[in-house]
Coordinates of N, CA, C and O in Angstrom, one line a residue:
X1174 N 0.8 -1.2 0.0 CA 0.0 0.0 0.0 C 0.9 1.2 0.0 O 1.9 1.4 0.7
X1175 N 0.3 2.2 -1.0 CA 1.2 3.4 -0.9 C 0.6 4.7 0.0 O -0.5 5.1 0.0
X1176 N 2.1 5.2 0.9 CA 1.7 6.3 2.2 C 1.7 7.2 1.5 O 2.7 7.7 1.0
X1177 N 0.3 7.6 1.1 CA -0.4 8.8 1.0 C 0.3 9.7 1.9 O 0.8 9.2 2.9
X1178 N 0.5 11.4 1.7 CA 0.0 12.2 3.0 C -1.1 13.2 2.8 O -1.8 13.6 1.8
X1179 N -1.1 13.5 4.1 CA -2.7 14.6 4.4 C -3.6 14.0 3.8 O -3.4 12.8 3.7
X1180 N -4.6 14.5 3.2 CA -5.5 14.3 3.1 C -6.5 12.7 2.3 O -7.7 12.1 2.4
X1181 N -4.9 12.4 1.3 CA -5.0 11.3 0.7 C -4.7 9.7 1.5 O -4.8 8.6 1.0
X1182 N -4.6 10.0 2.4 CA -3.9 9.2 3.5 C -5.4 8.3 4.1 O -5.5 7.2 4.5
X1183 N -6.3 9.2 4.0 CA -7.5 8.9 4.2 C -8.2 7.8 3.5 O -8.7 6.9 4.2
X1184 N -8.1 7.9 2.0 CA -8.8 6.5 1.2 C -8.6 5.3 1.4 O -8.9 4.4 0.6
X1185 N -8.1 5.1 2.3 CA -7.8 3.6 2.7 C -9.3 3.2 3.6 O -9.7 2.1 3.8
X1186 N -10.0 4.4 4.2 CA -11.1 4.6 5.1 C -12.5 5.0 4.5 O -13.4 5.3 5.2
X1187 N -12.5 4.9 3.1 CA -14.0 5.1 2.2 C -14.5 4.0 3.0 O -13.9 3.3 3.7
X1188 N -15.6 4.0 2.7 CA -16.7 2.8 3.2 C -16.6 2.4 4.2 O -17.2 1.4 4.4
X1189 N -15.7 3.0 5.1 CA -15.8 2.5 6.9 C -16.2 3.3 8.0 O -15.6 4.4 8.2
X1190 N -17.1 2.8 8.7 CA -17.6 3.8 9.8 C -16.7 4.7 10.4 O -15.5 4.3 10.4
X1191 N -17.0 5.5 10.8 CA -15.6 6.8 11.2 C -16.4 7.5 12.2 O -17.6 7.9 11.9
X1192 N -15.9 7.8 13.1 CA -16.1 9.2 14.1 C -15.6 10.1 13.9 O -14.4 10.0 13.6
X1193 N -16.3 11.4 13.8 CA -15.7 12.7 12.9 C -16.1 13.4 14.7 O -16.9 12.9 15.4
X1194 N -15.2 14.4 15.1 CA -15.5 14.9 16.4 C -15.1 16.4 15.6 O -14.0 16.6 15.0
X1195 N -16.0 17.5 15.7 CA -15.9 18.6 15.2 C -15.4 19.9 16.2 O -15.7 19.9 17.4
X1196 N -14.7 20.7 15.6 CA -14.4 22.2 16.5 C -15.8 22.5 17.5 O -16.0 22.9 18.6
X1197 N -16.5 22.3 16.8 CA -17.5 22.8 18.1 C -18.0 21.8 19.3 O -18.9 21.9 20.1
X1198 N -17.1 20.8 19.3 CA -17.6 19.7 20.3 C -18.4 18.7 19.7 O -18.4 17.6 20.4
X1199 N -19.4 18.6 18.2 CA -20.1 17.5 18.2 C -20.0 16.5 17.5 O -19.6 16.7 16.3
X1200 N -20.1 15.5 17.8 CA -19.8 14.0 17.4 C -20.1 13.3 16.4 O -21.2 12.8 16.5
X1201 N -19.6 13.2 15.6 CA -20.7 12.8 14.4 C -20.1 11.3 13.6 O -18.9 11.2 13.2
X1202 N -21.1 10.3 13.6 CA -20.7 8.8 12.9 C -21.6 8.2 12.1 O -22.7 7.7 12.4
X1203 N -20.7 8.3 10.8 CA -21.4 7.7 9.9 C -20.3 7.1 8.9 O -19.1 7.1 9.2
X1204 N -20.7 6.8 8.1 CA -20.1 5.9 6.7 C -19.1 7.2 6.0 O -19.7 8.2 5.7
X1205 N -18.0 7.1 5.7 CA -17.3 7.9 4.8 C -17.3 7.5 3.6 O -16.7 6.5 3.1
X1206 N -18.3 8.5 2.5 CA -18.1 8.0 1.4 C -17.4 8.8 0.3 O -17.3 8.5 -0.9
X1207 N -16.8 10.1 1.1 CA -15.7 11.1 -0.1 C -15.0 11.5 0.4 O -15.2 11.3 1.6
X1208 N -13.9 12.3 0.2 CA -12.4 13.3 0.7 C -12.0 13.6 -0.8 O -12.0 13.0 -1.8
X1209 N -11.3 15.5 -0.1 CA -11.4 15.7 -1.1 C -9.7 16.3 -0.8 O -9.1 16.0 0.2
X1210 N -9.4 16.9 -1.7 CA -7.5 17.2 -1.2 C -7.9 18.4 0.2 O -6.8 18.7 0.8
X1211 N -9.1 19.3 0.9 CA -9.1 19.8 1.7 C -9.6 19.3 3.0 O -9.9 19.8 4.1
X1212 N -9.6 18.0 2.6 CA -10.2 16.8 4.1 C -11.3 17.4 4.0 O -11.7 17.4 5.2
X1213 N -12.4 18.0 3.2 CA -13.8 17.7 3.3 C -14.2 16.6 3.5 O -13.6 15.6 3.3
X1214 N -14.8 16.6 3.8 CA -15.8 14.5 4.2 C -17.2 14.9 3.9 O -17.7 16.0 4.1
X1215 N -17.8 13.8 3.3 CA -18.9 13.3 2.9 C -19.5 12.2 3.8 O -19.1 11.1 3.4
X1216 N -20.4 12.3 5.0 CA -20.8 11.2 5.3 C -21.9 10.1 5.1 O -22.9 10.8 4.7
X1217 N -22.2 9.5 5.2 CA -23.6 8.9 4.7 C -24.2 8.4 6.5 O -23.5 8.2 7.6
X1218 N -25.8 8.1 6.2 CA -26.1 7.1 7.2 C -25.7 7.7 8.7 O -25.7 7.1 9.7
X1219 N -25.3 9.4 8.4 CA -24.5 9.7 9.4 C -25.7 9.6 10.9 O -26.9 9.5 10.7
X1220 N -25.3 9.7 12.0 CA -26.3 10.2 13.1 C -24.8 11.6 14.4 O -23.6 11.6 14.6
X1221 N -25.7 12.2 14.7 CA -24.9 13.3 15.8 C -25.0 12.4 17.0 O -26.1 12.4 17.6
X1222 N -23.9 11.4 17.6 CA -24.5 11.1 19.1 C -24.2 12.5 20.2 O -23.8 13.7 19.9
X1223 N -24.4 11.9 21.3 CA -24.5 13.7 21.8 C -24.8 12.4 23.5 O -25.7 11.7 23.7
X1224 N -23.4 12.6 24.3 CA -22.9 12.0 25.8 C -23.5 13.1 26.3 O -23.5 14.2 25.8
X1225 N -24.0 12.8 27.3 CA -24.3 13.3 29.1 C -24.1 12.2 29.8 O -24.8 11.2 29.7
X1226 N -22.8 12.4 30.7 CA -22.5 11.5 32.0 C -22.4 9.9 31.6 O -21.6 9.5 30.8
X1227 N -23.1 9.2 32.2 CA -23.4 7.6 31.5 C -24.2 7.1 30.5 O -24.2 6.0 30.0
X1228 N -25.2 8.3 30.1 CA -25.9 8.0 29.0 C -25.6 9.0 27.3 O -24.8 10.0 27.3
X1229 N -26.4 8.4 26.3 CA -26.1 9.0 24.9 C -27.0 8.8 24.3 O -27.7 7.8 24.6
X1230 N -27.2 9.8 23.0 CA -28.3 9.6 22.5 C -28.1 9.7 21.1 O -26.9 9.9 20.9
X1231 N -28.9 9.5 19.9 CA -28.2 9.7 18.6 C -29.1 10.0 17.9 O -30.2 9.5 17.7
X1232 N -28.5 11.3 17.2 CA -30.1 11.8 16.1 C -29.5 11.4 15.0 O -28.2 11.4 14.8
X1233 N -30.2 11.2 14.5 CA -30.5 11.4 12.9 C -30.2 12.2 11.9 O -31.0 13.1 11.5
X1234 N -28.7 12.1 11.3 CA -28.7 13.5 10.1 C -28.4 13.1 8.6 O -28.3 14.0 7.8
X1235 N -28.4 11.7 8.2 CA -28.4 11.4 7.5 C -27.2 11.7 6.0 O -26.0 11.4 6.1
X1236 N -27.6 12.1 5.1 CA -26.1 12.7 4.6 C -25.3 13.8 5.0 O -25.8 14.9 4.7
X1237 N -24.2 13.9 5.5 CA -23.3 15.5 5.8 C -22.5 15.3 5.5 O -21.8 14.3 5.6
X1238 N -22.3 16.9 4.9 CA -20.8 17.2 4.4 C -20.4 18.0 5.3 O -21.1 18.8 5.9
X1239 N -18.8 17.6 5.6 CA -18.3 18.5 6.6 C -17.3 18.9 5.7 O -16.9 18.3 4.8
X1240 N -16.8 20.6 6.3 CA -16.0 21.1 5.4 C -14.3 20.7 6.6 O -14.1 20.8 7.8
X1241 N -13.7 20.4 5.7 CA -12.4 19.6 6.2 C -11.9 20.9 7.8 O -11.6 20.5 8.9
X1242 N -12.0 22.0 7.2 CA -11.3 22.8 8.8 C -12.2 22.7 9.9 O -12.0 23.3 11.0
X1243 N -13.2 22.1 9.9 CA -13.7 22.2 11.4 C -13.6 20.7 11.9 O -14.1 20.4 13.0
X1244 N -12.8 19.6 11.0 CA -12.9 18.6 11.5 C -11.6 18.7 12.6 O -10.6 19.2 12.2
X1245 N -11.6 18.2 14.0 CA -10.8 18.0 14.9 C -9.9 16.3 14.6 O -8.7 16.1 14.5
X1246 N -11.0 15.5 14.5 CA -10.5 14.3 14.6 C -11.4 13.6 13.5 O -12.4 14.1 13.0
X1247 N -10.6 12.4 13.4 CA -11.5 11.6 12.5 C -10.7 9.9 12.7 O -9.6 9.6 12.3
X1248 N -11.5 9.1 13.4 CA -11.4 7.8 13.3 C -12.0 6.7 13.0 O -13.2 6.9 13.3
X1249 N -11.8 5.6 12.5 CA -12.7 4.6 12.6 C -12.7 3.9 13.8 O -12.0 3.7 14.8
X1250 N -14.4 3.3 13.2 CA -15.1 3.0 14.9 C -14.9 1.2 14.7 O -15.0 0.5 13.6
X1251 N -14.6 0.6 16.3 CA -14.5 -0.5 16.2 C -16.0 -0.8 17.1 O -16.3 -0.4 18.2
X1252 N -17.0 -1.8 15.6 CA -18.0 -2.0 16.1 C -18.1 -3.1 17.7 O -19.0 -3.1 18.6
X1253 N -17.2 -3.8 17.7 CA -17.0 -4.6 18.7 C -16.9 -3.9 20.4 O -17.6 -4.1 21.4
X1254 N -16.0 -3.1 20.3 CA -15.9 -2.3 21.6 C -16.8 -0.9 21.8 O -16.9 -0.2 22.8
X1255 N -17.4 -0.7 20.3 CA -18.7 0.3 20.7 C -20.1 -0.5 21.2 O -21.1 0.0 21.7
X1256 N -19.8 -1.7 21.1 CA -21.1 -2.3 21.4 C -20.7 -2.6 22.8 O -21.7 -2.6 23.6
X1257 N -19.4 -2.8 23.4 CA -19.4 -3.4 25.0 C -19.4 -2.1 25.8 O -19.2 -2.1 27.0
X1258 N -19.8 -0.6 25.0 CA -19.5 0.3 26.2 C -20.4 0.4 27.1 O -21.6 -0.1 27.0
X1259 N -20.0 1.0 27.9 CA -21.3 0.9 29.3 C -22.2 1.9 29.6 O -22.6 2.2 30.8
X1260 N -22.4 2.4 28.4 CA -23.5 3.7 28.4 C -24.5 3.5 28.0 O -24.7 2.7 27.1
X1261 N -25.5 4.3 28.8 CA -27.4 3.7 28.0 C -27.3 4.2 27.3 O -26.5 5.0 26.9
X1262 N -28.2 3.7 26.8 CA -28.7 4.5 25.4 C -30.3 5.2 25.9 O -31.2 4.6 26.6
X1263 N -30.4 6.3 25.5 CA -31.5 6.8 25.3 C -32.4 7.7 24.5 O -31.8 8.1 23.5
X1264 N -34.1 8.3 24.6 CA -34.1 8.6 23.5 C -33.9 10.0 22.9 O -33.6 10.8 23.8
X1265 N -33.8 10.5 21.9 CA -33.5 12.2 21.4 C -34.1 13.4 22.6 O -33.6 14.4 23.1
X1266 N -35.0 12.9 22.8 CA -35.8 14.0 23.8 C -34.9 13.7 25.2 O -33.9 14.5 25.4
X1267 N -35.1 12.8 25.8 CA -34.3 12.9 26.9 C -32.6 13.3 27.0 O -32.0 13.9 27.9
X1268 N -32.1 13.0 25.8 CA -30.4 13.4 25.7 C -30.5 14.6 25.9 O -30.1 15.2 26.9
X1269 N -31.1 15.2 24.8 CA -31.5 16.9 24.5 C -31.8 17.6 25.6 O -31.1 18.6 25.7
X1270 N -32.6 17.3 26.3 CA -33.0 17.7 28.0 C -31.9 17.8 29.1 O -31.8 18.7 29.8
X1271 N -31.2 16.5 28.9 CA -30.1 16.4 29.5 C -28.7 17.3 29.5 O -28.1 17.7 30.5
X1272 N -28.5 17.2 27.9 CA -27.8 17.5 27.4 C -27.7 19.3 28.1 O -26.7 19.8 28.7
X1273 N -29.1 20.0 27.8 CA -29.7 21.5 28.6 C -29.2 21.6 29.9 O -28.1 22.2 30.1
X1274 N -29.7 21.3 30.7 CA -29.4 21.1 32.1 C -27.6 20.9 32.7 O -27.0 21.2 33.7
X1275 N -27.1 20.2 31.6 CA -25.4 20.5 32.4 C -24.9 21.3 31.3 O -23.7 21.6 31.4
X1276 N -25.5 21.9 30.0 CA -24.9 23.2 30.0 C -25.3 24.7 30.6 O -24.8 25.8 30.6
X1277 N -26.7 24.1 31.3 CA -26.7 25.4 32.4 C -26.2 24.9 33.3 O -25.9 25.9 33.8
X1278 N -25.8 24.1 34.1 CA -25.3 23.5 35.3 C -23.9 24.8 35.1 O -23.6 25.8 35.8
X1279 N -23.2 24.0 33.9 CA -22.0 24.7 33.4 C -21.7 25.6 33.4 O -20.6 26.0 33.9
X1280 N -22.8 26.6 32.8 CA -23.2 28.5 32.5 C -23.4 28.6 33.8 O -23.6 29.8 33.9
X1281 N -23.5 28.2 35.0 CA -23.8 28.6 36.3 C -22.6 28.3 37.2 O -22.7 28.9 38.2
X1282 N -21.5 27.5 37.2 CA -20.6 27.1 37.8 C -19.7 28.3 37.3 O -19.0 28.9 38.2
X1283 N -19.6 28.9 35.9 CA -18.7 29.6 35.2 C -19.1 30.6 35.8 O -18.2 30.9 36.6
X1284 N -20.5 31.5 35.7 CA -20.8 32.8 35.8 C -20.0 32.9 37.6 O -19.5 33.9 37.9
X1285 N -20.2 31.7 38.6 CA -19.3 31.8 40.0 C -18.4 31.9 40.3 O -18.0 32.2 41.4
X1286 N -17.5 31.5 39.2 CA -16.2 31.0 38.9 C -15.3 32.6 38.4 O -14.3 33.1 38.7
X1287 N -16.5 33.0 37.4 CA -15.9 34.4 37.2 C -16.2 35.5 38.1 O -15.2 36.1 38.3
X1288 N -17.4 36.0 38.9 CA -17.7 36.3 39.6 C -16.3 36.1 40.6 O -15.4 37.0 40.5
X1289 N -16.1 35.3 41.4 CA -15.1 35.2 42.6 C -13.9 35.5 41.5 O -12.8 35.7 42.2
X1290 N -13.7 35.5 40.6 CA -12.1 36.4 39.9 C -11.8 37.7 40.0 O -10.9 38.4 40.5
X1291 N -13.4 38.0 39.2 CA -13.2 39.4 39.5 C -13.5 40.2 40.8 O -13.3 41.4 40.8
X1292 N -13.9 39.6 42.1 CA -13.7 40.2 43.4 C -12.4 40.1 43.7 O -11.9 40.9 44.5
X1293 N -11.6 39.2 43.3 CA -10.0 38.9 43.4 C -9.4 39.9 42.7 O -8.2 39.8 42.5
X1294 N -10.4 41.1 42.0 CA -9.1 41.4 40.6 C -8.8 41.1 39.6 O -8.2 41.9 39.0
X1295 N -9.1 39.7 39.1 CA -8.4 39.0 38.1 C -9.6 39.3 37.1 O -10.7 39.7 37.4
X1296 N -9.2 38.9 35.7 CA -9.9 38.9 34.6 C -10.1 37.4 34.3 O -9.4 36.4 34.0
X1297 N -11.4 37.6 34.4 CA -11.9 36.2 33.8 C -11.8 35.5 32.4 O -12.1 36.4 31.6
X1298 N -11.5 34.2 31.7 CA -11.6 34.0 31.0 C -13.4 34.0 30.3 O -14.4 34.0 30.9
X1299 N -13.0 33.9 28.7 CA -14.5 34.1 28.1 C -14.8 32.9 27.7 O -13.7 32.2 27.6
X1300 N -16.0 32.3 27.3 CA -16.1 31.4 26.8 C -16.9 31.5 25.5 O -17.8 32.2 25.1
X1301 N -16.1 30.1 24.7 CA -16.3 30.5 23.1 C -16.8 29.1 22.4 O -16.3 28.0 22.5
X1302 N -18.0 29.7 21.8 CA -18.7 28.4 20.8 C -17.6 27.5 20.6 O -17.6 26.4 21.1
X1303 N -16.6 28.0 19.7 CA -15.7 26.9 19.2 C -14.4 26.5 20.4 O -13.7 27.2 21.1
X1304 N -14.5 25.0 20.4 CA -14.0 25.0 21.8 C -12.4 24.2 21.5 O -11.9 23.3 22.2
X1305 N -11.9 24.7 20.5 CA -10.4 24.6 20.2 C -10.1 25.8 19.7 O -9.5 25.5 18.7
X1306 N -10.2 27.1 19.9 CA -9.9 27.7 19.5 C -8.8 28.6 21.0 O -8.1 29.6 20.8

């Protein structure tokens, strides 16, 4: 087999399930069925799962294209050890709910967190949609 690099390095992974994990935090696994020389991906069959704590949930998005710079990571998924993990599964409504509640949990631990900085003086860090930046 010949070592591709960047982006071409990839075709060895057409037609295999892949975890795409994006700049904004969200998860996304589906079937790889394109790349292009800017690591765009084409996924098929895709679904967004979406973790809270021990449980996860998975919608439905069907074909996406992702444009190559917001991808973070990209691997394939080993169906064997995705099936033994020890998280429930549950359904869209409940993840989504869930999902709510520990990012206000979050937006309220931060807003205290900044709060007690700036009585200290200090400047608080901000927080930003994209969470590799």
């Amino acid at each position: 087999m010949d070592n591709f690099a960047g982006a071409a390095s990839l075709l060895s992974s057409i037609d295999k399930k892949m975890l795409c994990v994006l700049r904004d935090g969200r998860k996304l696994i589906g079937y790889l069925r394109s790349i292009d020389q800017f690591a765009n991906l084409v996924l098929q069959d895709t679904i967004e799962r979406v973790y809270v704590a021990e449980e996860y949930g998975d919608i439905d998005r069907g074909v996406y294209l992702v444009r190559g710079e917001n991808v973070v990571f990209l691997g394939e998924i080993d169906t064997v050890i995705e099936d033994a993990a020890n998280l429930r599964k549950v359904s869209v409504e409940e993840i989504l709910v869930a999902q709510r509640d520990e990012r206000e949990r979050r937006e309220e631990q931060e807003k205290l967190r900044n709060k007690l900085l700036l009585d200290r003086g200090m400047q608080p860090e901000t927080l930003f949609d994209d969470i590799y930046s």
